[in-house]
Coordinates of N, CA and C and ligand atoms in Angstrom, one line a residue:
M1 N 1.1 7.7 6.6 CA 0.7 6.3 6.5 C -0.7 6.0 7.1
G2 N -1.4 7.0 7.6 CA -2.7 6.8 8.2 C -2.7 6.2 9.6
L3 N -3.8 6.0 10.1 CA -4.0 5.4 11.4 C -4.0 3.9 11.4
P4 N -3.4 3.2 12.4 CA -3.4 1.7 12.4 C -4.8 1.2 12.6
L5 N -5.1 0.0 12.0 CA -6.3 -0.7 12.3 C -6.1 -1.3 13.7
T6 N -7.3 -1.5 14.4 CA -7.1 -2.1 15.8 C -6.7 -3.5 15.6
V7 N -6.0 -4.0 16.5 CA -5.4 -5.4 16.4 C -6.5 -6.4 16.3
D8 N -7.6 -6.3 17.1 CA -8.6 -7.3 17.1 C -9.5 -7.2 15.8
A9 N -9.4 -6.2 15.0 CA -10.2 -6.1 13.8 C -9.5 -6.8 12.6
W10 N -8.2 -7.1 12.8 CA -7.5 -7.7 11.7 C -6.8 -9.0 12.1
P11 N -6.9 -10.1 11.3 CA -6.3 -11.3 11.7 C -4.8 -11.3 11.7
A12 N -4.2 -11.9 12.7 CA -2.7 -11.9 12.8 C -2.3 -13.0 11.8
G13 N -1.0 -13.1 11.6 CA -0.4 -14.2 10.8 C -0.2 -13.8 9.4
S14 N 0.4 -14.7 8.6 CA 0.7 -14.4 7.2 C -0.4 -15.0 6.3
V15 N -0.2 -14.5 5.0 CA -1.2 -14.9 4.0 C -0.4 -15.5 2.8
R16 N -0.9 -16.6 2.3 CA -0.3 -17.1 1.1 C -1.2 -16.9 -0.1
T17 N -0.6 -16.4 -1.2 CA -1.3 -16.3 -2.5 C -0.6 -17.3 -3.4
E18 N -1.0 -17.2 -4.7 CA -0.5 -18.2 -5.6 C 1.0 -18.2 -5.7
R19 N 1.6 -17.0 -5.7 CA 3.1 -16.9 -5.8 C 3.8 -16.3 -4.6
L20 N 3.0 -15.7 -3.7 CA 3.6 -14.8 -2.7 C 3.3 -15.3 -1.3
L21 N 4.2 -14.9 -0.4 CA 3.9 -14.9 1.0 C 3.8 -13.5 1.5
L22 N 2.7 -13.2 2.1 CA 2.5 -11.9 2.8 C 2.7 -12.1 4.3
R23 N 3.7 -11.4 4.8 CA 3.9 -11.6 6.2 C 4.2 -10.3 6.9
A24 N 4.2 -10.4 8.3 CA 4.4 -9.1 9.0 C 5.9 -8.7 8.8
P25 N 6.2 -7.4 8.8 CA 7.6 -6.9 8.7 C 8.4 -7.4 9.9
E26 N 9.7 -7.6 9.6 CA 10.6 -8.0 10.7 C 11.9 -7.1 10.6
V27 N 12.7 -7.3 11.7 CA 13.9 -6.5 11.7 C 14.8 -6.7 10.5
R28 N 14.8 -7.9 9.9 CA 15.7 -8.1 8.7 C 15.2 -7.4 7.5
D29 N 14.0 -6.8 7.5 CA 13.5 -6.1 6.3 C 13.9 -4.6 6.3
R30 N 14.5 -4.2 7.4 CA 14.8 -2.7 7.5 C 15.7 -2.2 6.3
Q31 N 16.7 -3.0 5.9 CA 17.5 -2.6 4.8 C 16.7 -2.4 3.5
E32 N 15.8 -3.3 3.3 CA 14.9 -3.2 2.1 C 14.0 -2.0 2.2
F33 N 13.5 -1.7 3.4 CA 12.7 -0.5 3.5 C 13.5 0.8 3.3
L34 N 14.8 0.8 3.7 CA 15.7 1.9 3.5 C 15.9 2.1 2.0
D35 N 16.1 1.0 1.3 CA 16.3 1.1 -0.1 C 15.0 1.6 -0.8
L36 N 13.9 1.1 -0.4 CA 12.6 1.6 -1.0 C 12.4 3.0 -0.7
G37 N 12.6 3.5 0.5 CA 12.2 4.8 0.9 C 13.2 5.9 0.3
S38 N 14.4 5.4 -0.1 CA 15.3 6.4 -0.6 C 15.5 6.3 -2.1
D39 N 14.8 5.4 -2.8 CA 14.9 5.2 -4.2 C 14.0 6.3 -4.9
P40 N 14.7 7.2 -5.7 CA 14.0 8.3 -6.4 C 13.0 7.8 -7.4
V41 N 13.2 6.7 -8.0 CA 12.3 6.1 -9.1 C 11.0 5.6 -8.4
V42 N 11.2 4.8 -7.3 CA 10.1 4.3 -6.6 C 9.2 5.4 -6.0
N43 N 9.9 6.5 -5.6 CA 9.2 7.6 -4.9 C 8.8 8.8 -5.8
L44 N 8.9 8.6 -7.1 CA 8.7 9.6 -8.1 C 7.3 10.3 -7.8
H45 N 6.3 9.5 -7.5 CA 5.0 10.0 -7.3 C 4.6 10.0 -5.8
L46 N 5.6 9.9 -5.0 CA 5.4 9.9 -3.5 C 6.2 11.0 -2.8
G47 N 6.4 12.0 -3.6 CA 7.1 13.2 -3.0 C 8.6 13.1 -3.1
G48 N 9.1 12.1 -3.9 CA 10.6 12.0 -4.1 C 11.2 11.1 -3.0
G49 N 12.3 10.5 -3.3 CA 12.9 9.6 -2.3 C 13.5 10.4 -1.1
Q50 N 13.4 9.9 0.1 CA 14.0 10.6 1.2 C 15.5 10.4 1.2
D51 N 16.2 11.4 1.8 CA 17.6 11.3 2.0 C 17.9 10.0 2.9
R52 N 18.8 9.2 2.4 CA 19.0 7.9 3.1 C 19.5 8.0 4.5
A53 N 20.4 9.0 4.8 CA 20.9 9.2 6.1 C 19.8 9.6 7.1
T54 N 18.9 10.4 6.6 CA 17.8 10.9 7.5 C 16.8 9.7 7.7
L55 N 16.6 8.9 6.7 CA 15.7 7.8 6.8 C 16.3 6.7 7.8
E56 N 17.6 6.5 7.6 CA 18.4 5.6 8.5 C 18.2 6.0 10.0
A57 N 18.2 7.3 10.2 CA 18.1 7.8 11.6 C 16.7 7.8 12.2
T58 N 15.7 7.7 11.3 CA 14.3 7.8 11.8 C 13.5 6.5 11.6
L59 N 13.9 5.6 10.7 CA 13.1 4.4 10.5 C 13.1 3.5 11.7
P60 N 12.0 3.0 12.2 CA 12.0 2.1 13.4 C 12.8 0.8 13.1
A61 N 13.2 0.1 14.1 CA 13.9 -1.1 13.9 C 13.1 -2.1 13.1
V62 N 11.8 -2.1 13.3 CA 10.9 -2.9 12.5 C 9.9 -1.9 11.8
P63 N 10.1 -1.7 10.5 CA 9.3 -0.7 9.8 C 7.9 -1.2 9.6
A64 N 6.9 -0.3 9.7 CA 5.5 -0.7 9.4 C 5.0 -1.9 10.2
A65 N 5.4 -1.9 11.5 CA 5.0 -2.9 12.4 C 3.6 -2.6 13.0
R66 N 2.6 -2.8 12.1 CA 1.2 -2.5 12.6 C 0.3 -3.5 11.9
P67 N -0.9 -3.7 12.5 CA -1.9 -4.6 11.9 C -2.1 -4.3 10.4
A68 N -2.3 -5.3 9.6 CA -2.7 -5.1 8.2 C -1.6 -4.5 7.3
Q69 N -0.3 -4.6 7.8 CA 0.8 -4.2 7.0 C 1.7 -5.4 6.7
Y70 N 2.0 -5.6 5.4 CA 2.6 -6.9 5.0 C 3.9 -6.6 4.1
V71 N 4.9 -7.4 4.4 CA 6.0 -7.5 3.4 C 5.6 -8.6 2.4
M72 N 5.8 -8.3 1.1 CA 5.6 -9.3 0.1 C 6.9 -10.0 -0.2
E73 N 6.8 -11.3 -0.3 CA 8.0 -12.1 -0.5 C 7.7 -13.3 -1.4
R74 N 8.7 -13.6 -2.3 CA 8.6 -14.8 -3.1 C 9.9 -15.6 -3.0
D75 N 9.8 -16.8 -2.6 CA 11.0 -17.6 -2.4 C 12.1 -16.9 -1.6
G76 N 11.6 -16.2 -0.6 CA 12.5 -15.5 0.4 C 13.0 -14.2 -0.1
R77 N 12.6 -13.7 -1.3 CA 13.1 -12.4 -1.8 C 12.0 -11.4 -1.5
F78 N 12.5 -10.3 -0.9 CA 11.6 -9.1 -0.6 C 11.1 -8.5 -1.9
L79 N 9.8 -8.4 -2.0 CA 9.2 -7.8 -3.2 C 8.3 -6.6 -3.0
G80 N 8.5 -6.0 -1.7 CA 7.7 -4.8 -1.5 C 6.9 -4.9 -0.2
W81 N 6.0 -3.9 -0.1 CA 5.2 -3.7 1.1 C 3.8 -3.2 0.7
I82 N 2.8 -3.8 1.3 CA 1.4 -3.3 1.1 C 0.7 -3.2 2.4
G83 N -0.3 -2.4 2.5 CA -1.0 -2.3 3.8 C -2.3 -1.6 3.7
L84 N -3.1 -1.8 4.7 CA -4.4 -1.1 4.9 C -4.3 -0.3 6.2
S85 N -4.7 0.9 6.1 CA -4.7 1.7 7.4 C -6.0 2.6 7.3
R86 N -6.2 3.4 8.3 CA -7.4 4.3 8.3 C -6.9 5.7 8.0
R87 N -7.6 6.3 6.9 CA -7.2 7.6 6.5 C -7.8 8.6 7.4
E88 N -7.0 9.5 7.9 CA -7.5 10.5 8.9 C -8.7 11.3 8.2
S89 N -9.8 11.5 9.0 CA -10.9 12.1 8.3 C -10.7 13.6 8.0
D90 N -9.7 14.2 8.6 CA -9.5 15.6 8.2 C -8.6 15.8 7.0
R91 N -8.2 14.7 6.4 CA -7.4 14.8 5.1 C -8.4 14.8 4.0
P92 N -8.0 15.4 2.8 CA -8.9 15.4 1.7 C -9.4 14.0 1.4
G93 N -10.7 14.0 1.1 CA -11.3 12.7 0.7 C -11.7 11.8 2.0
G94 N -11.1 12.1 3.1 CA -11.2 11.3 4.3 C -12.6 11.1 4.8
S95 N -13.5 12.1 4.5 CA -14.9 12.0 5.0 C -15.8 11.9 3.8
S96 N -15.3 11.6 2.6 CA -16.2 11.7 1.4 C -17.0 10.4 1.1
V97 N -16.7 9.3 1.8 CA -17.4 8.1 1.5 C -18.6 7.9 2.5
D98 N -19.7 7.7 1.9 CA -21.0 7.6 2.7 C -20.9 6.4 3.7
G99 N -21.7 6.6 4.8 CA -22.0 5.5 5.7 C -20.8 5.0 6.5
L100 N -19.8 5.9 6.8 CA -18.7 5.4 7.6 C -18.8 6.0 9.0
G101 N -18.2 5.3 9.9 CA -18.1 5.7 11.3 C -17.0 6.7 11.5
P102 N -16.7 7.1 12.7 CA -15.7 8.1 13.0 C -14.3 7.6 12.9
E103 N -14.1 6.3 12.7 CA -12.7 5.8 12.7 C -11.8 6.2 11.6
G104 N -12.5 6.6 10.5 CA -11.7 6.9 9.3 C -11.8 5.8 8.3
V105 N -11.8 6.2 7.0 CA -12.0 5.2 5.9 C -10.8 4.3 5.7
L106 N -11.0 3.1 5.4 CA -9.9 2.2 5.1 C -9.2 2.6 3.8
E107 N -7.8 2.6 3.9 CA -7.1 3.1 2.7 C -6.0 2.0 2.4
L108 N -5.9 1.7 1.1 CA -4.9 0.7 0.6 C -3.6 1.5 0.1
S109 N -2.5 1.0 0.5 CA -1.2 1.5 0.0 C -0.3 0.4 -0.5
Y110 N 0.6 0.7 -1.4 CA 1.5 -0.3 -1.9 C 2.8 0.3 -2.4
V111 N 3.9 -0.3 -2.1 CA 5.2 0.2 -2.6 C 6.1 -1.0 -2.9
L112 N 6.5 -1.1 -4.2 CA 7.3 -2.2 -4.6 C 8.6 -1.7 -5.2
P113 N 9.7 -2.4 -5.0 CA 11.0 -2.0 -5.6 C 10.9 -2.2 -7.2
V114 N 11.6 -1.4 -7.9 CA 11.4 -1.4 -9.4 C 11.6 -2.8 -10.0
H115 N 12.5 -3.7 -9.4 CA 12.7 -5.0 -10.0 C 11.4 -5.9 -9.9
A116 N 10.5 -5.5 -9.0 CA 9.3 -6.3 -8.8 C 8.1 -5.8 -9.6
W117 N 8.3 -4.7 -10.4 CA 7.2 -4.2 -11.2 C 7.1 -5.1 -12.4
G118 N 5.9 -5.1 -13.0 CA 5.6 -5.8 -14.2 C 5.4 -7.3 -14.1
H119 N 5.2 -7.8 -12.9 CA 5.0 -9.2 -12.7 C 3.6 -9.6 -12.2
G120 N 2.8 -8.6 -11.9 CA 1.5 -8.8 -11.4 C 1.5 -9.0 -9.9
Y121 N 2.6 -8.8 -9.2 CA 2.7 -9.1 -7.8 C 1.8 -8.1 -7.0
A122 N 1.8 -6.8 -7.3 CA 1.0 -5.9 -6.6 C -0.5 -6.3 -6.7
T123 N -0.9 -6.6 -7.9 CA -2.3 -7.0 -8.1 C -2.6 -8.3 -7.3
E124 N -1.8 -9.2 -7.3 CA -2.0 -10.5 -6.5 C -2.1 -10.2 -5.0
A125 N -1.1 -9.4 -4.5 CA -1.1 -9.2 -3.1 C -2.3 -8.3 -2.6
C126 N -2.6 -7.3 -3.4 CA -3.7 -6.4 -3.0 C -5.0 -7.1 -3.1
A127 N -5.2 -7.9 -4.1 CA -6.5 -8.7 -4.2 C -6.7 -9.6 -3.0
A128 N -5.6 -10.2 -2.5 CA -5.7 -11.0 -1.3 C -6.1 -10.2 0.0
L129 N -5.4 -9.0 0.0 CA -5.7 -8.1 1.2 C -7.1 -7.6 1.1
L130 N -7.6 -7.3 0.0 CA -9.0 -6.8 -0.2 C -10.0 -7.9 0.1
Q131 N -9.6 -9.1 -0.2 CA -10.5 -10.2 0.1 C -10.7 -10.4 1.6
T132 N -9.5 -10.3 2.3 CA -9.6 -10.4 3.8 C -10.4 -9.2 4.3
S133 N -10.2 -8.0 3.8 CA -10.9 -6.9 4.3 C -12.4 -7.0 4.0
D134 N -12.8 -7.5 2.9 CA -14.2 -7.7 2.6 C -14.8 -8.7 3.6
E135 N -14.1 -9.8 3.9 CA -14.6 -10.8 4.8 C -14.6 -10.3 6.2
R136 N -13.6 -9.6 6.6 CA -13.4 -9.3 8.0 C -14.1 -8.0 8.4
L137 N -14.0 -7.0 7.5 CA -14.5 -5.7 7.8 C -15.7 -5.2 7.0
G138 N -15.8 -5.7 5.8 CA -16.9 -5.4 4.9 C -17.2 -3.9 4.7
E139 N -16.1 -3.1 4.6 CA -16.3 -1.7 4.4 C -15.7 -1.3 3.1
P140 N -16.1 -0.1 2.6 CA -15.5 0.4 1.4 C -14.0 0.7 1.7
V141 N -13.2 0.6 0.6 CA -11.7 0.9 0.8 C -11.4 2.0 -0.2
V142 N -10.6 3.0 0.2 CA -10.2 4.0 -0.7 C -8.7 3.9 -1.1
L143 N -8.4 4.6 -2.1 CA -7.0 4.6 -2.6 C -6.7 5.9 -3.2
C144 N -5.6 6.5 -2.8 CA -5.2 7.8 -3.3 C -3.9 7.8 -4.0
T145 N -3.8 8.2 -5.2 CA -2.5 8.2 -5.9 C -2.4 9.4 -6.9
Q146 N -1.2 9.8 -7.1 CA -1.1 11.0 -8.0 C -1.7 10.7 -9.4
V147 N -2.4 11.7 -9.9 CA -3.0 11.5 -11.2 C -2.0 11.0 -12.3
G148 N -0.8 11.5 -12.1 CA 0.3 11.1 -13.1 C 0.9 9.7 -12.8
N149 N 0.5 9.0 -11.8 CA 1.1 7.7 -11.5 C 0.4 6.6 -12.3
T150 N 0.8 6.5 -13.5 CA 0.1 5.6 -14.5 C 0.0 4.2 -14.0
R151 N 1.1 3.6 -13.5 CA 1.1 2.2 -13.0 C 0.1 2.0 -11.9
S152 N 0.1 3.0 -11.0 CA -0.7 2.9 -9.8 C -2.2 3.0 -10.2
R153 N -2.5 3.9 -11.2 CA -3.8 4.1 -11.7 C -4.3 2.8 -12.4
V154 N -3.5 2.2 -13.2 CA -3.9 0.9 -13.8 C -4.2 -0.1 -12.8
L155 N -3.3 -0.2 -11.8 CA -3.5 -1.2 -10.7 C -4.9 -0.9 -10.0
A156 N -5.1 0.3 -9.7 CA -6.4 0.7 -9.0 C -7.6 0.3 -9.8
D157 N -7.5 0.5 -11.1 CA -8.6 0.1 -12.0 C -8.8 -1.4 -12.0
R158 N -7.6 -2.1 -12.1 CA -7.7 -3.6 -12.1 C -8.3 -4.2 -10.9
L159 N -8.0 -3.5 -9.7 CA -8.5 -3.9 -8.5 C -10.0 -3.6 -8.2
G160 N -10.6 -2.8 -9.1 CA -12.0 -2.4 -9.0 C -12.3 -1.1 -8.4
F161 N -11.3 -0.2 -8.3 CA -11.5 1.1 -7.7 C -12.0 2.0 -8.8
T162 N -13.0 2.9 -8.4 CA -13.5 3.9 -9.4 C -13.3 5.3 -8.8
E163 N -13.2 6.2 -9.7 CA -12.9 7.6 -9.2 C -14.0 8.2 -8.4
L164 N -13.6 8.8 -7.3 CA -14.6 9.5 -6.4 C -14.3 11.0 -6.5
A165 N -13.1 11.4 -6.5 CA -12.7 12.8 -6.5 C -11.3 13.0 -7.0
R166 N -10.9 14.2 -7.3 CA -9.6 14.6 -7.5 C -9.3 15.9 -6.7
F167 N -8.1 16.0 -6.1 CA -7.8 17.1 -5.3 C -6.3 17.3 -5.2
E168 N -5.9 18.4 -4.7 CA -4.5 18.7 -4.5 C -4.1 18.3 -3.1
E169 N -3.0 17.5 -3.0 CA -2.4 17.2 -1.7 C -1.0 16.9 -2.0
F170 N -0.1 17.3 -1.0 CA 1.3 17.1 -1.2 C 1.8 17.8 -2.5
C171 N 1.3 18.9 -2.8 CA 1.7 19.7 -3.9 C 1.6 18.9 -5.3
A172 N 0.6 18.0 -5.3 CA 0.3 17.3 -6.6 C -1.2 17.0 -6.7
E173 N -1.6 16.8 -8.0 CA -3.0 16.5 -8.2 C -3.2 15.0 -7.9
Q174 N -4.1 14.7 -7.0 CA -4.3 13.3 -6.6 C -5.6 12.7 -7.2
W175 N -5.6 11.5 -7.5 CA -6.7 10.7 -7.9 C -7.2 9.9 -6.7
F176 N -8.5 10.0 -6.4 CA -9.0 9.4 -5.2 C -10.1 8.5 -5.6
G177 N -9.9 7.2 -5.3 CA -10.9 6.2 -5.8 C -11.4 5.4 -4.6
V178 N -12.6 4.7 -4.9 CA -13.2 3.9 -3.9 C -13.5 2.5 -4.5
R179 N -13.5 1.5 -3.7 CA -13.9 0.2 -4.0 C -14.9 -0.2 -3.0
R180 N -16.2 -0.4 -3.4 CA -17.3 -0.7 -2.5 C -17.5 -2.1 -2.3
Ligands
LIG201 C1 2.2 1.1 -8.3 C2 3.0 -0.2 -8.5 C3 2.8 -1.1 -7.3 C4 2.5 -0.9 -9.7 O1 3.3 -2.0 -10.0 P1 3.0 -2.9 -11.3 O2 4.1 -3.9 -11.4 O3 2.7 -2.0 -12.5 O4 1.6 -3.7 -10.9 P2 1.4 -5.2 -10.9 O5 2.3 -5.8 -9.9 O6 0.0 -5.5 -10.7 O7 1.9 -5.8 -12.3 C5 1.2 -5.5 -13.5 C6 2.0 -5.8 -14.7 O8 2.5 -7.1 -14.6 C7 2.2 -7.9 -15.7 N1 2.1 -9.3 -15.3 C8 3.0 -10.2 -15.6 N2 2.7 -11.4 -15.0 C9 1.4 -11.2 -14.5 C10 0.6 -12.0 -13.8 N3 0.9 -13.3 -13.5 N4 -0.6 -11.5 -13.3 C11 -0.9 -10.2 -13.5 N5 -0.1 -9.4 -14.2 C12 1.1 -9.8 -14.7 C13 0.9 -7.2 -16.2 O9 0.7 -7.4 -17.6 C14 1.3 -5.7 -16.0 O10 2.3 -5.4 -17.0 P3 2.6 -3.9 -17.5 O11 3.4 -3.3 -16.5 O12 3.3 -4.2 -18.8 O13 1.3 -3.3 -17.7 C15 4.5 0.1 -8.6 O14 4.7 0.8 -9.8 C16 5.1 0.8 -7.5 O15 5.4 0.3 -6.4 N6 5.3 2.2 -7.6 C17 5.9 3.0 -6.6 C18 5.1 3.2 -5.4 C19 3.8 3.9 -5.7 O16 3.8 4.9 -6.5 N7 2.8 3.6 -5.0 C20 1.5 4.2 -5.1 C21 1.1 4.7 -3.8 S1 -0.7 4.7 -3.6

């Protein structure tokens, strides 16, 4: 999941978009994170779903409890998770963006349950997160997704990411894009 952003670099609190509430993860979200992490369809391009019992034993009480990590919610219904973290510079692509400091490049991630696909929720939430990032940090953001992850590639394109490189990681060919 990369390295966390420093707390003072990122505004606390929740964000409202046209249809969504983006809020910090809470204890009550753990079940949804377990469902997400063990769903083989959701994780088809993320190395496959994890065994639920293993995940149950290892997932923290509050999953993804770090700055710039949000649960997406509409009318109280969990619709997934999105976040910004810092990509370790020793990972592929981690040092390939010009003009960055040693902290590691900002990386966008998103995972939605299948019932939330096809509604534009990821686009809406990511656009809000990128706007905050532009205003607050003003740095390029990267995104890494399997070449074969068509939905994610379309989303990346829609959000304004352009291809920077392709490489092998986690036994799959990855598309690595940047939004400047
Ligand atoms: C990648 C992922 C987030 C994409 O989800 P998605 O639903 O395709 O993306 P969006 O939420 O932006 O929705 C776009 C779709 O909603 C439709 N849509 C409906 N209402 C819309 C609206 N109001 N605004 C925008 N789009 C809307 C679009 O036409 C598009 O439809 P399509 O699927 O027929 O092309 C999702 O497939 C996922 O979570 N996958 C598993 C996790 C994963 O692989 N993550 C990548 C890790 S980097």
